[in-house]
Short mmCIF file of C-alpha atoms in Angstrom, two decimals:
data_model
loop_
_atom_site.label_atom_id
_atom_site.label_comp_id
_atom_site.label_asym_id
_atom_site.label_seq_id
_atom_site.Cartn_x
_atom_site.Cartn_y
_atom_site.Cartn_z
CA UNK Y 1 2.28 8.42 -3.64
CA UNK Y 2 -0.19 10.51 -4.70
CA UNK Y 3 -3.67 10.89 -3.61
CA UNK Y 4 -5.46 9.15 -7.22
CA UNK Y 5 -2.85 6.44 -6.88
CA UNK Y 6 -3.89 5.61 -3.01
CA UNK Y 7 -7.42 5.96 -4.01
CA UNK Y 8 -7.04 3.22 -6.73
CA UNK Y 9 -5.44 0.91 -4.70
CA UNK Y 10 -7.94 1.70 -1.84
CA UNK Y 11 -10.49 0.65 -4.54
CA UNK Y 12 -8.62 -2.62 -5.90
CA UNK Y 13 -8.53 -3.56 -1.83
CA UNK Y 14 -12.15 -2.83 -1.55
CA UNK Y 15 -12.96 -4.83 -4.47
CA UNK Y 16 -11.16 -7.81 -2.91
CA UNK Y 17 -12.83 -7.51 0.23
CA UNK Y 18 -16.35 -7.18 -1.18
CA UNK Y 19 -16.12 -10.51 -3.02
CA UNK Y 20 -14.65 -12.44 -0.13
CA UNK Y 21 -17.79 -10.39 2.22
CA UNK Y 22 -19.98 -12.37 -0.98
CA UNK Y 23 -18.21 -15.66 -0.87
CA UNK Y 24 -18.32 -15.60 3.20
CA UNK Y 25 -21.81 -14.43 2.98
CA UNK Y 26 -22.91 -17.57 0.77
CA UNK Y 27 -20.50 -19.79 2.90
CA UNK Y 28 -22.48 -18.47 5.75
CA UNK Y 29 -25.80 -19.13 4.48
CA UNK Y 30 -25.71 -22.43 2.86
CA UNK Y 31 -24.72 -23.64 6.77
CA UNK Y 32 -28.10 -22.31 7.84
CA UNK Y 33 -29.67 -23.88 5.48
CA UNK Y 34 -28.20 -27.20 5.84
CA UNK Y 35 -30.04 -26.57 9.53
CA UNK Y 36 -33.12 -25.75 8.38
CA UNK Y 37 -33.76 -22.00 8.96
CA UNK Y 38 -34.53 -22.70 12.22
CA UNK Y 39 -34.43 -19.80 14.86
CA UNK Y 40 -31.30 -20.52 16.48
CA UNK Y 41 -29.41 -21.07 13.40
CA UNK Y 42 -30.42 -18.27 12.36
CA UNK Y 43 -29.02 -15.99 15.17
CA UNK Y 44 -25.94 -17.70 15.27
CA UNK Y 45 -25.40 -17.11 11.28
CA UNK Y 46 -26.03 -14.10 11.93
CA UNK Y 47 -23.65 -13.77 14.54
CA UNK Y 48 -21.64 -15.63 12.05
CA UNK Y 49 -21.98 -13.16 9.56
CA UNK Y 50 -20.80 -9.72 11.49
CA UNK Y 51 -17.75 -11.57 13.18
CA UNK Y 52 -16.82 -12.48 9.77
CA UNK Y 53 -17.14 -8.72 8.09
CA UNK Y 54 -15.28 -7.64 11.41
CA UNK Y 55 -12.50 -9.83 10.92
CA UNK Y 56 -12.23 -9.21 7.35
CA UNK Y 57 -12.46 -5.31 7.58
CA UNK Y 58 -10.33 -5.28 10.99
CA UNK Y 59 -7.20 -7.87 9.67
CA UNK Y 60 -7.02 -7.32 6.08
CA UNK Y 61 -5.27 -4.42 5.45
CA UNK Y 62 -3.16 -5.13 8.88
CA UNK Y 63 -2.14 -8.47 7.52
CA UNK Y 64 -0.54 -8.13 4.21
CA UNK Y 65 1.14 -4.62 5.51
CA UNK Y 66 2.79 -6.65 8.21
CA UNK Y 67 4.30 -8.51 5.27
CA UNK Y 68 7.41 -8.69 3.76
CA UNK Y 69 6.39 -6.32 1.14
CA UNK Y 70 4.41 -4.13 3.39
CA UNK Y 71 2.06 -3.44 0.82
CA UNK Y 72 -2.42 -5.01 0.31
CA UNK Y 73 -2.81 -6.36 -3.01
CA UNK Y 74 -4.21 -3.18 -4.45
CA UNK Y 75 -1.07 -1.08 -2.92
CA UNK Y 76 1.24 -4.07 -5.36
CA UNK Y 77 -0.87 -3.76 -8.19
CA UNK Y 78 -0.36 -0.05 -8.06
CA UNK Y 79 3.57 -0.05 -7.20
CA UNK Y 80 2.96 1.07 -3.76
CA UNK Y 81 3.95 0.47 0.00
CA UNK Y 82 4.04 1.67 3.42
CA UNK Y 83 7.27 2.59 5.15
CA UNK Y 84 7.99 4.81 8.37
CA UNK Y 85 8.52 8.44 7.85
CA UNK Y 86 11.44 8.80 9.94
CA UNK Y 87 13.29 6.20 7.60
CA UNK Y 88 13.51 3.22 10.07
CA UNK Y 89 11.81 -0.01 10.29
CA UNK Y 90 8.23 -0.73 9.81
CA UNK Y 91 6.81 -1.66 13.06
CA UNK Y 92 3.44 -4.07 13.86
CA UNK Y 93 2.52 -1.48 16.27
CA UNK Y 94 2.80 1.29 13.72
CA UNK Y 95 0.52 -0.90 11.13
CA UNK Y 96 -2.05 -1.59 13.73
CA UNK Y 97 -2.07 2.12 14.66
CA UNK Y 98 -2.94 2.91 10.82
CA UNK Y 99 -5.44 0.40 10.36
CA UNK Y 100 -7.58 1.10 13.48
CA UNK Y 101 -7.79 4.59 12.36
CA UNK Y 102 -9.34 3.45 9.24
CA UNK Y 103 -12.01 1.82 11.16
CA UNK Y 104 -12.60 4.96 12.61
CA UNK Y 105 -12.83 7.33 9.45
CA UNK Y 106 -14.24 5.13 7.26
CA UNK Y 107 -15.56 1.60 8.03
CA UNK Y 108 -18.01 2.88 11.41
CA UNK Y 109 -19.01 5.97 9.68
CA UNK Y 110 -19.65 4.30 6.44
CA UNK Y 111 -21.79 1.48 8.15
CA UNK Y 112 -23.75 3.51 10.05
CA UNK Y 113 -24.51 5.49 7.21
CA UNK Y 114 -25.88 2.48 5.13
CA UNK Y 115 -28.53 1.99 7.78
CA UNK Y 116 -30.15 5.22 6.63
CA UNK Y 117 -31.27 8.14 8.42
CA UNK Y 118 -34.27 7.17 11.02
CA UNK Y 119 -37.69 9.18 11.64
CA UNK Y 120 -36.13 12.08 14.35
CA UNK Y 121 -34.24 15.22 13.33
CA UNK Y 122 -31.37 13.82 15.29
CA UNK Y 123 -31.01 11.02 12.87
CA UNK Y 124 -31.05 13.06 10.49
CA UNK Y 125 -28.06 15.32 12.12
CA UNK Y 126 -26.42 12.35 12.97
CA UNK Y 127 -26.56 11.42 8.65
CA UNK Y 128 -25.19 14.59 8.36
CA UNK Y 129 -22.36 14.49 10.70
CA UNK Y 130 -21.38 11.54 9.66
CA UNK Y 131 -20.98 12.55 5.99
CA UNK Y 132 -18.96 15.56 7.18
CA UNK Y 133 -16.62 13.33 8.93
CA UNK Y 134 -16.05 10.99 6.17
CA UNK Y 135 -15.24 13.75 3.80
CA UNK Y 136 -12.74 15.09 5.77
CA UNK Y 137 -10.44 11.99 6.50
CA UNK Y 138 -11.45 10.59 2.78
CA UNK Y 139 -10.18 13.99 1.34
CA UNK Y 140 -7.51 14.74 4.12
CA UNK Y 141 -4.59 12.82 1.96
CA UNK Y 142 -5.68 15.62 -1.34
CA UNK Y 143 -5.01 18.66 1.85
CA UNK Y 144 -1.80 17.37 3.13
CA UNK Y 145 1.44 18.06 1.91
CA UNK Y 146 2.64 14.77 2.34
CA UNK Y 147 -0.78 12.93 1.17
CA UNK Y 148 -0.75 11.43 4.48
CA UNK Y 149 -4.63 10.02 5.88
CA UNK Y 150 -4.92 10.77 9.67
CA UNK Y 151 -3.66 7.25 10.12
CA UNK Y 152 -0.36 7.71 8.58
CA UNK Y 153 -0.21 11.01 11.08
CA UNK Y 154 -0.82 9.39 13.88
CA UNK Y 155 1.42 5.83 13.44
CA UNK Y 156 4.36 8.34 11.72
CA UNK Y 157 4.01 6.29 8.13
CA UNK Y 158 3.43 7.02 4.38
CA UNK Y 159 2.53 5.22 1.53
CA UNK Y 160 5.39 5.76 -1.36
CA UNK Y 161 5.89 4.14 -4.80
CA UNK Y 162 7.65 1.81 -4.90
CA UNK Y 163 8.76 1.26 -9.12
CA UNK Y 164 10.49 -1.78 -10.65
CA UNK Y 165 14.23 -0.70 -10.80
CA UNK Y 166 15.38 -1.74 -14.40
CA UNK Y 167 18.96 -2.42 -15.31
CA UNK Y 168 20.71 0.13 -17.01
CA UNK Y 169 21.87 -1.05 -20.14
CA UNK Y 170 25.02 -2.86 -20.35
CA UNK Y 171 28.46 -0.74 -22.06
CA UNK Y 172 29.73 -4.07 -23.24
CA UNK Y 173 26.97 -4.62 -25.64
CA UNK Y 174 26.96 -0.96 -26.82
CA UNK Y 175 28.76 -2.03 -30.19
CA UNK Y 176 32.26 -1.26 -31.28
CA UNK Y 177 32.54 2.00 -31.43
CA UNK Y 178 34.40 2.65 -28.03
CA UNK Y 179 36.45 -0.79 -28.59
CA UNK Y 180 40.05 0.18 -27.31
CA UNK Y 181 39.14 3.88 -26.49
CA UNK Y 182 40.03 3.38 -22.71
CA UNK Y 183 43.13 0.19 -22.71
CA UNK Y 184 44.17 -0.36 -18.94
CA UNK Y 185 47.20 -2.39 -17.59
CA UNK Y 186 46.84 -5.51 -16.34
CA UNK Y 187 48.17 -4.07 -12.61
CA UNK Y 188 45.76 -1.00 -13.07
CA UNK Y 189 42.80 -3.15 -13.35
CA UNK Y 190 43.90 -5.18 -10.18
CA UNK Y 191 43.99 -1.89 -8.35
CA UNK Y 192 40.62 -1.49 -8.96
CA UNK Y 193 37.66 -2.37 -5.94
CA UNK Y 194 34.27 -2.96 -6.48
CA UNK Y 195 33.52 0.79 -5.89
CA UNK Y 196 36.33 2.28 -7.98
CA UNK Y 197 34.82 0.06 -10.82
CA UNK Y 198 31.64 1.14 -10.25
CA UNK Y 199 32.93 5.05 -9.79
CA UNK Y 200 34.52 3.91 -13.69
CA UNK Y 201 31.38 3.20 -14.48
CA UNK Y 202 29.63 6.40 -13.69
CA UNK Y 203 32.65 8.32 -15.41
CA UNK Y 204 32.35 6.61 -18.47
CA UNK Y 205 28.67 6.60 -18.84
CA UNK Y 206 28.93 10.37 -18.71
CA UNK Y 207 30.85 10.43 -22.13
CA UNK Y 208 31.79 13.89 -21.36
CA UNK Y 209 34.81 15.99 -23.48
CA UNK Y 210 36.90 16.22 -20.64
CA UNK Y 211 37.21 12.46 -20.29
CA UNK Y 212 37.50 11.82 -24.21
CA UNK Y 213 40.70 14.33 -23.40
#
Protein backbone atom coordinates (compact mmCIF):
# COMPACT_ATOMS: atom_id res chain seq x y z
CA UNK A 1 0.00 0.00 0.00
CA UNK A 2 1.02 3.16 -0.72
CA UNK A 3 1.82 6.00 1.47
CA UNK A 4 -1.72 8.37 0.43
CA UNK A 5 -3.67 5.16 0.86
CA UNK A 6 -2.19 4.50 4.61
CA UNK A 7 -2.61 8.11 5.27
CA UNK A 8 -6.39 7.94 4.43
CA UNK A 9 -7.07 5.15 6.37
CA UNK A 10 -4.90 6.61 9.23
CA UNK A 11 -7.40 9.54 8.88
CA UNK A 12 -10.78 7.41 8.64
CA UNK A 13 -9.24 5.65 12.10
CA UNK A 14 -8.63 8.99 13.57
CA UNK A 15 -11.95 10.18 12.74
CA UNK A 16 -13.46 7.18 14.57
CA UNK A 17 -11.50 7.66 17.50
CA UNK A 18 -12.15 11.39 17.86
CA UNK A 19 -15.93 10.89 18.03
CA UNK A 20 -15.82 8.03 20.49
CA UNK A 21 -12.93 10.59 22.63
CA UNK A 22 -16.45 13.10 22.20
CA UNK A 23 -19.03 10.56 23.11
CA UNK A 24 -16.67 9.25 26.17
CA UNK A 25 -15.97 12.78 26.99
CA UNK A 26 -19.85 13.64 27.38
CA UNK A 27 -20.37 10.13 28.99
CA UNK A 28 -17.75 11.27 31.34
CA UNK A 29 -19.14 14.49 32.21
CA UNK A 30 -22.77 14.05 32.59
CA UNK A 31 -21.51 11.46 35.66
CA UNK A 32 -19.94 14.48 37.31
CA UNK A 33 -22.62 16.26 37.03
CA UNK A 34 -25.09 13.89 38.28
CA UNK A 35 -22.55 14.42 41.54
CA UNK A 36 -22.65 17.81 41.66
CA UNK A 37 -19.26 19.23 40.52
CA UNK A 38 -18.02 18.59 43.65
CA UNK A 39 -14.13 18.39 44.14
CA UNK A 40 -13.68 14.82 44.31
CA UNK A 41 -15.81 14.05 41.43
CA UNK A 42 -14.13 16.11 39.73
CA UNK A 43 -10.61 14.52 40.08
CA UNK A 44 -11.85 11.25 39.62
CA UNK A 45 -13.61 12.33 36.10
CA UNK A 46 -10.79 13.52 35.39
CA UNK A 47 -8.94 10.56 36.11
CA UNK A 48 -11.80 9.11 34.27
CA UNK A 49 -11.20 10.98 31.34
CA UNK A 50 -7.23 10.23 30.56
CA UNK A 51 -7.68 6.39 31.37
CA UNK A 52 -10.32 6.50 28.86
CA UNK A 53 -8.19 8.42 25.89
CA UNK A 54 -5.35 5.91 27.01
CA UNK A 55 -7.33 2.98 26.47
CA UNK A 56 -8.84 4.16 23.39
CA UNK A 57 -5.50 5.38 21.73
CA UNK A 58 -3.46 2.30 23.31
CA UNK A 59 -6.22 -0.77 22.20
CA UNK A 60 -7.80 0.48 19.18
CA UNK A 61 -5.71 -0.05 16.50
CA UNK A 62 -4.26 -3.33 18.46
CA UNK A 63 -7.75 -4.71 18.64
CA UNK A 64 -9.28 -4.89 15.28
CA UNK A 65 -5.59 -5.85 13.77
CA UNK A 66 -5.66 -8.84 16.05
CA UNK A 67 -8.81 -9.68 14.10
CA UNK A 68 -9.70 -11.99 11.67
CA UNK A 69 -9.27 -9.50 9.00
CA UNK A 70 -6.26 -7.90 10.48
CA UNK A 71 -7.25 -4.71 9.28
CA UNK A 72 -9.00 -0.97 11.68
CA UNK A 73 -12.00 0.17 10.04
CA UNK A 74 -10.25 2.82 8.02
CA UNK A 75 -7.55 0.07 6.72
CA UNK A 76 -11.29 -1.99 5.35
CA UNK A 77 -12.73 0.97 4.02
CA UNK A 78 -9.58 1.52 2.06
CA UNK A 79 -8.94 -2.30 0.95
CA UNK A 80 -6.09 -2.64 3.24
CA UNK A 81 -4.42 -5.01 5.89
CA UNK A 82 -1.49 -5.94 7.81
CA UNK A 83 0.37 -9.17 7.20
CA UNK A 84 4.05 -10.31 8.18
CA UNK A 85 6.77 -9.58 5.77
CA UNK A 86 8.35 -12.82 5.85
CA UNK A 87 4.96 -14.39 4.56
CA UNK A 88 3.92 -16.29 7.77
CA UNK A 89 1.32 -15.75 10.29
CA UNK A 90 0.31 -12.59 11.89
CA UNK A 91 1.34 -12.72 15.41
CA UNK A 92 -0.32 -10.67 18.70
CA UNK A 93 3.14 -9.96 19.63
CA UNK A 94 3.99 -8.53 16.23
CA UNK A 95 0.63 -6.21 16.40
CA UNK A 96 1.44 -5.02 19.83
CA UNK A 97 5.02 -4.28 18.71
CA UNK A 98 3.46 -1.94 15.85
CA UNK A 99 1.04 -0.25 17.86
CA UNK A 100 3.30 0.77 20.79
CA UNK A 101 5.53 2.33 18.33
CA UNK A 102 2.77 4.49 17.26
CA UNK A 103 2.41 5.74 20.69
CA UNK A 104 5.80 6.65 20.49
CA UNK A 105 5.94 8.63 17.06
CA UNK A 106 2.84 10.03 17.15
CA UNK A 107 0.33 9.94 20.05
CA UNK A 108 3.20 11.31 23.03
CA UNK A 109 4.73 13.68 20.67
CA UNK A 110 1.48 14.91 19.36
CA UNK A 111 0.06 15.43 22.99
CA UNK A 112 2.73 17.10 24.27
CA UNK A 113 2.72 19.32 21.53
CA UNK A 114 -0.99 20.43 22.07
CA UNK A 115 0.01 21.73 25.47
CA UNK A 116 1.96 24.49 23.75
CA UNK A 117 5.33 25.69 24.14
CA UNK A 118 5.89 27.19 27.90
CA UNK A 119 7.77 30.60 28.90
CA UNK A 120 11.75 29.07 28.79
CA UNK A 121 13.83 28.62 25.64
CA UNK A 122 13.89 24.98 26.51
CA UNK A 123 10.24 24.71 25.92
CA UNK A 124 10.56 26.16 23.16
CA UNK A 125 13.46 23.55 21.92
CA UNK A 126 11.56 20.96 23.29
CA UNK A 127 8.34 22.33 20.59
CA UNK A 128 10.84 22.10 18.19
CA UNK A 129 12.19 18.72 18.73
CA UNK A 130 9.20 17.38 18.96
CA UNK A 131 7.97 18.59 15.55
CA UNK A 132 11.21 17.22 14.05
CA UNK A 133 10.45 13.88 15.41
CA UNK A 134 6.98 13.68 14.25
CA UNK A 135 7.93 14.56 10.76
CA UNK A 136 10.25 12.02 10.45
CA UNK A 137 8.20 8.84 11.49
CA UNK A 138 4.90 10.63 9.86
CA UNK A 139 6.93 10.97 6.54
CA UNK A 140 9.23 7.82 7.05
CA UNK A 141 6.53 5.43 5.09
CA UNK A 142 6.93 8.34 1.72
CA UNK A 143 11.26 7.48 2.30
CA UNK A 144 11.04 3.81 2.46
CA UNK A 145 11.04 1.53 -0.24
CA UNK A 146 8.63 -0.62 1.17
CA UNK A 147 6.32 2.33 2.74
CA UNK A 148 6.96 0.72 5.93
CA UNK A 149 6.45 3.30 9.41
CA UNK A 150 9.21 2.45 11.99
CA UNK A 151 6.61 0.17 13.51
CA UNK A 152 6.24 -2.11 10.65
CA UNK A 153 10.38 -2.18 10.82
CA UNK A 154 10.61 -3.07 13.98
CA UNK A 155 7.52 -5.93 14.41
CA UNK A 156 8.72 -7.25 10.57
CA UNK A 157 4.98 -6.26 9.06
CA UNK A 158 3.44 -4.22 6.16
CA UNK A 159 0.30 -2.93 5.33
CA UNK A 160 -0.78 -4.33 1.62
CA UNK A 161 -4.05 -4.02 -0.37
CA UNK A 162 -5.95 -6.22 -0.08
CA UNK A 163 -8.76 -5.89 -3.46
CA UNK A 164 -12.06 -7.77 -3.87
CA UNK A 165 -11.11 -10.75 -6.18
CA UNK A 166 -13.97 -10.81 -8.87
CA UNK A 167 -14.91 -13.88 -10.82
CA UNK A 168 -13.71 -14.13 -14.12
CA UNK A 169 -16.41 -14.41 -16.40
CA UNK A 170 -17.90 -17.66 -17.07
CA UNK A 171 -17.00 -19.54 -20.93
CA UNK A 172 -20.35 -21.20 -20.74
CA UNK A 173 -22.28 -18.06 -21.02
CA UNK A 174 -19.93 -16.60 -23.70
CA UNK A 175 -22.65 -17.33 -26.49
CA UNK A 176 -22.50 -19.86 -29.25
CA UNK A 177 -19.90 -19.14 -31.10
CA UNK A 178 -17.37 -21.81 -29.71
CA UNK A 179 -20.44 -24.41 -29.35
CA UNK A 180 -18.77 -27.81 -30.48
CA UNK A 181 -15.30 -26.24 -31.30
CA UNK A 182 -13.53 -28.49 -28.63
CA UNK A 183 -16.04 -32.16 -28.44
CA UNK A 184 -14.31 -34.56 -25.82
CA UNK A 185 -15.10 -38.31 -25.16
CA UNK A 186 -16.98 -39.31 -22.53
CA UNK A 187 -13.63 -41.40 -21.05
CA UNK A 188 -11.45 -38.21 -21.84
CA UNK A 189 -13.49 -36.08 -19.66
CA UNK A 190 -13.33 -38.74 -16.78
CA UNK A 191 -9.58 -38.53 -17.07
CA UNK A 192 -9.73 -35.19 -16.22
CA UNK A 193 -8.84 -33.86 -12.22
CA UNK A 194 -9.77 -30.80 -10.81
CA UNK A 195 -6.38 -29.28 -11.88
CA UNK A 196 -6.23 -30.65 -15.44
CA UNK A 197 -9.72 -28.93 -15.78
CA UNK A 198 -8.63 -25.98 -14.47
CA UNK A 199 -5.10 -26.19 -16.63
CA UNK A 200 -8.19 -26.57 -19.70
CA UNK A 201 -9.34 -23.69 -18.52
CA UNK A 202 -6.32 -21.49 -18.73
CA UNK A 203 -5.61 -23.05 -22.31
CA UNK A 204 -8.76 -22.20 -23.62
CA UNK A 205 -9.12 -18.78 -22.25
CA UNK A 206 -5.94 -18.00 -24.12
CA UNK A 207 -7.75 -18.51 -27.56
CA UNK A 208 -4.43 -18.64 -29.12
CA UNK A 209 -3.80 -20.00 -33.08
CA UNK A 210 -1.91 -22.80 -32.02
CA UNK A 211 -4.80 -24.26 -30.03
CA UNK A 212 -7.53 -23.33 -32.78
CA UNK A 213 -4.89 -25.76 -34.84
Amino acid sequence: ADATERAGALMIDAGIMLVTLIVGTFAIGALAASTGFNDAWNELSAVLWFLFFFILRAFYFTLFEMGRRAATPGKRLMRLRVVAREGGQLTANAVFARNVMRELEVFLPFIVLMGGPGDSPVSGLLMLCLISWLGVFVLMPIFTRDKLRAGDIVAGTWVIRNPQLQLEKDLSLEGTSHDNLYVFSTEQLQAYGEHELQVLEDILRSGSDEIQT
